[in-house]
Short mmCIF file of C-alpha atoms and ligand atoms in Angstrom, two decimals:
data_model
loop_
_atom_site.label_atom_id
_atom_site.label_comp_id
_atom_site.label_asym_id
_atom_site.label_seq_id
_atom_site.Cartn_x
_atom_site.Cartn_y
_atom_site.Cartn_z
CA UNK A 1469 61.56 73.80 58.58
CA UNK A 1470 58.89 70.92 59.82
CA UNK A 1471 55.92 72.37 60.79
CA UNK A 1472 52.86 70.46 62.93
CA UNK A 1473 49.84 71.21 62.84
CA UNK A 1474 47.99 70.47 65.88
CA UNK A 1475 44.10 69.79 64.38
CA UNK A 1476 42.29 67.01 66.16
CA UNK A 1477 39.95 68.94 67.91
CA UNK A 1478 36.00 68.54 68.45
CA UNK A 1479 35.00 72.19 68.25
CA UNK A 1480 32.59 72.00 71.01
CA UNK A 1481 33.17 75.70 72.57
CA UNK A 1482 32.42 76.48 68.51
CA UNK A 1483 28.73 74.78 69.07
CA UNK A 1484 29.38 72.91 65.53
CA UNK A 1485 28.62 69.01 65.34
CA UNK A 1486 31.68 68.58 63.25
CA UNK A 1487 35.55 69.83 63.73
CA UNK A 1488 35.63 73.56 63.59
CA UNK A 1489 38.57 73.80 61.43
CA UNK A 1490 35.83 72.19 58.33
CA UNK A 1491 33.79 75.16 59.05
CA UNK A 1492 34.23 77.89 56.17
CA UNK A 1493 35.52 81.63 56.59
CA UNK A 1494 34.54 83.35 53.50
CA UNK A 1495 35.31 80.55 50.95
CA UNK A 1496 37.23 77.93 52.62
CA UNK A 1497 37.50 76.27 55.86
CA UNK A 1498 39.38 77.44 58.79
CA UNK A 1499 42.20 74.49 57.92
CA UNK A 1500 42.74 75.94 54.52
CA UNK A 1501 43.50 79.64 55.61
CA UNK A 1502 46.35 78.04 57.62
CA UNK A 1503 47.61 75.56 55.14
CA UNK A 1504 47.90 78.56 52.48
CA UNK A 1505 49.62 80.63 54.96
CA UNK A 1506 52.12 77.64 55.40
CA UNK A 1507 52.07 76.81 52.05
CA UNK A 1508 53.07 80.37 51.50
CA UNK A 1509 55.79 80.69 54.02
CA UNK A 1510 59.47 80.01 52.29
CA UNK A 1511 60.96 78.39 54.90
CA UNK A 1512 58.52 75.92 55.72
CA UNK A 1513 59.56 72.69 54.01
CA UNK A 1514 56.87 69.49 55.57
CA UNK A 1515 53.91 69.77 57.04
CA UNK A 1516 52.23 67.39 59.01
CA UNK A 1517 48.69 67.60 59.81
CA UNK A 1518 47.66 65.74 63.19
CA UNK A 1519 43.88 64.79 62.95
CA UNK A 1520 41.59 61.91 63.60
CA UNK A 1521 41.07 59.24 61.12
CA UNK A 1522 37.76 59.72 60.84
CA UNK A 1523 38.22 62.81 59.75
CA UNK A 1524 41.03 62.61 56.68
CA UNK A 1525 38.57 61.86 53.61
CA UNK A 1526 37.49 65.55 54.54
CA UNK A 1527 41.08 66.89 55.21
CA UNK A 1528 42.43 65.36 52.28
CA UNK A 1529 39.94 66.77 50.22
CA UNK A 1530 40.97 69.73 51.37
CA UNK A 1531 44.52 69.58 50.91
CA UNK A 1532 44.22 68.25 47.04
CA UNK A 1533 41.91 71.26 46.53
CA UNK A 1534 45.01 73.61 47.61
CA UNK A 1535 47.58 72.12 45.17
CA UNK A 1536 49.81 72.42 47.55
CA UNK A 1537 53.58 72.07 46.10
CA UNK A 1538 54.96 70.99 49.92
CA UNK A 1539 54.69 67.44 51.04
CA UNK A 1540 51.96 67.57 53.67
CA UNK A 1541 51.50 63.80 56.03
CA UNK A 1542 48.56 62.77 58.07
CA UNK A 1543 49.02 61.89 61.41
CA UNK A 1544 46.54 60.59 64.13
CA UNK A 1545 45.54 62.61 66.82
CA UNK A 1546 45.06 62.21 70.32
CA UNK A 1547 42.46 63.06 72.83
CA UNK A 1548 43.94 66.13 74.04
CA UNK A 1549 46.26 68.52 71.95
CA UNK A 1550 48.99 67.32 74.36
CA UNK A 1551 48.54 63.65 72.95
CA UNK A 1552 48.18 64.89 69.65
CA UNK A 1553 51.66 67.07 69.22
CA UNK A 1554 53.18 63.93 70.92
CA UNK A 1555 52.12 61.86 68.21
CA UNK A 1556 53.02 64.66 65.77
CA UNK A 1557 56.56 64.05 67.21
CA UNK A 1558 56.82 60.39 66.46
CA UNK A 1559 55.88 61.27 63.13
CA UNK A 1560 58.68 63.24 62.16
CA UNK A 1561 60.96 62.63 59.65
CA UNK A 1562 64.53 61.27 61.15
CA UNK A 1563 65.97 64.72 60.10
CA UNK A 1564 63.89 67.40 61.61
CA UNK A 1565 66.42 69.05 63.92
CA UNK A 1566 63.78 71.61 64.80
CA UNK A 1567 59.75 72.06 64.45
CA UNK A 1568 57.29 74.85 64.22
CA UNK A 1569 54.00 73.78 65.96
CA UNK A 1570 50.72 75.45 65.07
CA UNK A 1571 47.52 75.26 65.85
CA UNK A 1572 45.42 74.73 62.64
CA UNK A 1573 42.78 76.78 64.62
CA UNK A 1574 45.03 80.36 63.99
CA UNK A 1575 44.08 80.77 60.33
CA UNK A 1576 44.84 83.88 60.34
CA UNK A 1577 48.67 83.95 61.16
CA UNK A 1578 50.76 85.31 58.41
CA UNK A 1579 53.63 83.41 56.47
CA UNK A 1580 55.86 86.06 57.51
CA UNK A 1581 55.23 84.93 61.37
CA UNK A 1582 56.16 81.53 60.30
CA UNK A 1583 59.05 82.77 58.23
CA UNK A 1584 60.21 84.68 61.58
CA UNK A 1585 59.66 81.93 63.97
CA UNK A 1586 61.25 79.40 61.81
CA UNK A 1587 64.79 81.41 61.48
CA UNK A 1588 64.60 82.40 65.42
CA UNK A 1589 64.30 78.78 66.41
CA UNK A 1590 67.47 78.09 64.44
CA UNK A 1591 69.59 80.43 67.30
CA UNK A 1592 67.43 78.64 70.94
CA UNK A 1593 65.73 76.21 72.32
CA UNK A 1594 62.52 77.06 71.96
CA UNK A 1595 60.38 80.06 71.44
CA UNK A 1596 56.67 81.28 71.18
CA UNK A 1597 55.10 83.58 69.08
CA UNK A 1598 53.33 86.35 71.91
CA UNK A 1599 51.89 89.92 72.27
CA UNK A 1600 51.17 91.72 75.61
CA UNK A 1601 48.40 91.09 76.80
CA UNK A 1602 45.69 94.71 77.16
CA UNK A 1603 43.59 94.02 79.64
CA UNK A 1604 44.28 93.47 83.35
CA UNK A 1605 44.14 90.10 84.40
CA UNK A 1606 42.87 89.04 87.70
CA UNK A 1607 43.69 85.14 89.27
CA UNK A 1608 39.98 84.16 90.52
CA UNK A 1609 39.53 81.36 92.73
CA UNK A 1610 36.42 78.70 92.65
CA UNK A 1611 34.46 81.01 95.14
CA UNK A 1612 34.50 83.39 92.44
CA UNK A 1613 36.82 85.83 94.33
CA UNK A 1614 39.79 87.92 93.14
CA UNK A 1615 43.15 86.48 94.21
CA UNK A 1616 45.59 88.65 92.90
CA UNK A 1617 46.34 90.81 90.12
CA UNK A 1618 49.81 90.19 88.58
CA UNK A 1619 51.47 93.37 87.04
CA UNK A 1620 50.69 93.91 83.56
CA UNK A 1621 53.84 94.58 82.20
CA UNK A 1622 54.61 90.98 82.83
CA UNK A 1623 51.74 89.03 80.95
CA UNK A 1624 51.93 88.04 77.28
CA UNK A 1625 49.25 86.11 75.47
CA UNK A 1626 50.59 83.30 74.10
CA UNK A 1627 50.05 81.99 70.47
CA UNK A 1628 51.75 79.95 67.98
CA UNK A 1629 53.66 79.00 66.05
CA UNK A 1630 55.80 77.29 68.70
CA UNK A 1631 59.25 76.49 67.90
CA UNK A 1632 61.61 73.62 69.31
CA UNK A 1633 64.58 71.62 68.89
CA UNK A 1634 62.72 68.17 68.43
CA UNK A 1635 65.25 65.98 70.59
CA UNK A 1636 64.42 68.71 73.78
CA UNK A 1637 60.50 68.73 73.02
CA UNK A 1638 60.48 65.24 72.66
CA UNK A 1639 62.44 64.47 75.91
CA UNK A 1640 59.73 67.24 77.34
CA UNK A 1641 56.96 65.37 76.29
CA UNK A 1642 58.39 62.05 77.83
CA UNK A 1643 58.80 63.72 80.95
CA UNK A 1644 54.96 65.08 80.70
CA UNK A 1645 53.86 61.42 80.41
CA UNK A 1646 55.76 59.96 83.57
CA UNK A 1647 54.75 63.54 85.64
CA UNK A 1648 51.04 63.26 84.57
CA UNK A 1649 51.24 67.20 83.42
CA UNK A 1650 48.48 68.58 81.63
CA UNK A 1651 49.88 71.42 79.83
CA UNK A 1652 47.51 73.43 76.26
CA UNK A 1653 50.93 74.28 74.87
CA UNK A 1654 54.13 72.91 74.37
CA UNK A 1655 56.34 75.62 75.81
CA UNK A 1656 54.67 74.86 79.21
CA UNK A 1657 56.33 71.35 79.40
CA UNK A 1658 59.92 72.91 78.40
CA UNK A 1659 59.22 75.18 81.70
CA UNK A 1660 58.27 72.92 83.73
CA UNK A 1661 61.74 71.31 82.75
CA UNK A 1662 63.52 74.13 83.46
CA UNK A 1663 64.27 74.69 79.60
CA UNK A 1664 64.31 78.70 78.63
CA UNK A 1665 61.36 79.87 75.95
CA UNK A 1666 62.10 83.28 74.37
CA UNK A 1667 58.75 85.34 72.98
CA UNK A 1668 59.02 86.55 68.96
CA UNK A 1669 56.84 89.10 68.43
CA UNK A 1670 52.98 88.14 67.57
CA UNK A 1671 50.75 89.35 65.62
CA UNK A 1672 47.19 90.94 67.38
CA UNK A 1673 45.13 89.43 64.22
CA UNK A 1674 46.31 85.98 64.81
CA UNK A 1675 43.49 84.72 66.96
CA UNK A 1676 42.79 81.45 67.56
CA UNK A 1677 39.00 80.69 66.46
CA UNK A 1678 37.30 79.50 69.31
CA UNK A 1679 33.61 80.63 69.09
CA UNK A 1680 31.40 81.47 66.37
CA UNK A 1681 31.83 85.32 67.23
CA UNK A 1682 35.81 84.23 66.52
CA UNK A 1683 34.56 83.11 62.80
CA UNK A 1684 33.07 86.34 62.32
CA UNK A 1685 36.04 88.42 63.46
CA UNK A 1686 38.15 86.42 61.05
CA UNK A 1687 35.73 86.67 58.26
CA UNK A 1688 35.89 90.41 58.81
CA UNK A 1689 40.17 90.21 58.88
CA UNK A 1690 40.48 88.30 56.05
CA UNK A 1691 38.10 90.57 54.47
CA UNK A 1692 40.62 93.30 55.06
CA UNK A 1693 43.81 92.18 53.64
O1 LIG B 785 40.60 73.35 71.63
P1 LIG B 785 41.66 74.34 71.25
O2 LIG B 785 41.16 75.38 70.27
O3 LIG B 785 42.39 74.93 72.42
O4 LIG B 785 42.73 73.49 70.47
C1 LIG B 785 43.91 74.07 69.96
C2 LIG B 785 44.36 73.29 68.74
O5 LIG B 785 44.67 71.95 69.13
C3 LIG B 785 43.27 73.21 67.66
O6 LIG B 785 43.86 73.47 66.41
C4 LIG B 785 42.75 71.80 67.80
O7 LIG B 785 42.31 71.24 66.57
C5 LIG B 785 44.00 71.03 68.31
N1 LIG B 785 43.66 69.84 69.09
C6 LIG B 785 44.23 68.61 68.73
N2 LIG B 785 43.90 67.47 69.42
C7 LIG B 785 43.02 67.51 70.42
C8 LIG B 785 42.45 68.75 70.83
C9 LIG B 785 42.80 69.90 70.15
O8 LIG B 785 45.01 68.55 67.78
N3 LIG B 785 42.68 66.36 71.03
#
């Protein structure tokens, strides 16, 4: 299986003046949790890392720290994740059939999770990896004021790894460009063209690190296992 790994961000809900996934959780950074978990999950064959230019001296360094035994590519990212998975896509190797996208941001996803979402995606079109969501959520408008409250029983969080067939998410992506949508993940565009997503079960540790309390919730995770 190909897996992307969205990772061009600019950390700036994180505070840092660098890309969050440099910043270190125990002993390595963020990106290396998630490239060990990849490297570690059996069915995962390529990995591409989508990140700015400026940036690769310090991801490579990374990555030749890891020894990783998979072929891992650099790829340049975009200005919003959107961008940057569509590059991703160009990227791909003629034969990818199907990809696993991830954000490099959810270090803390197992390989098993990969492992799962790369054999479901060989049976649909696409999938997500989700859990249900705890709390009630409330629409709010701009004023500030509840809208609506949709049932619970509905609502999943969504995570990734993200699976598609490549032709579909490619096609999805085209369709993005010439609609203008703005979508922060990929199974949003195969929605909005009418293309069914199925949910795999997530995992409640995988969080995406977002804010420095994030970092220390994952320090105290990986601490655990
Ligand atoms: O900002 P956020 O945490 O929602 O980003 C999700 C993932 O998308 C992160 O791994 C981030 O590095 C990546 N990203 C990207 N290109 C951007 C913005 C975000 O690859 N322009």
């Amino acid at each position: 299986m190909y897996l992307l790994i969205p990772a061009a961000g600019s950390g700036k809900r994180m505070g840092a003046n660098c890309n969050k996934l440099l910043l270190k959780v125990h002993s390595q950074s963020i990106i290396a949790w998630t490239l060990l978990a990849a490297e570690a999950a059996s069915q995962i064959r390529w990995i591409g890392i989508i990140s700015q230019p400026s940036e690769w001296h310090d991801f490579k360094a990374i990555v030749a720290g890891l020894a990783m035994t998979k072929p891992v590519e650099f790829i340049p990212g975009g200005t919003t994740r959107q961008e940057s998975v569509y590059n991703g896509l160009q990227a791909l190797p003629s034969e990818a059939k199907e990809v696993l996208i991830h954000d490099g941001a959810r270090c803390l996803a197992t390989p098993e999770l990969f492992n799962a979402c790369a054999i479901a995606i060989l049976n649909c079109p696409g999938l997500i990896a989700a859990v249900p969501v705890k709390d009630t959520i409330k629409v709010v408008g701009e004023s500030g004021i509840i809208e609506s409250t949709p049932k619970r029983e509905k609502l999943w969080a969504a995570q990734t790894p993200q699976g598609f067939n490549v032709q579909l998410l490619k096609q999805c992506h085209a369709e993005g460009v010439r609609q203008g949508w703005e979508v922060t993940d990929d199974a949003a565009l195969f929605e909005k063209c009418g293309i069914q997503v199925r949910i795999v079960p997530g995992e409640e540790t995988n969080l995406k690190v977002t804010t420095p309390q994030d970092l220390a919730i994952a320090e105290l995770i990986l601490s655990l296992r």
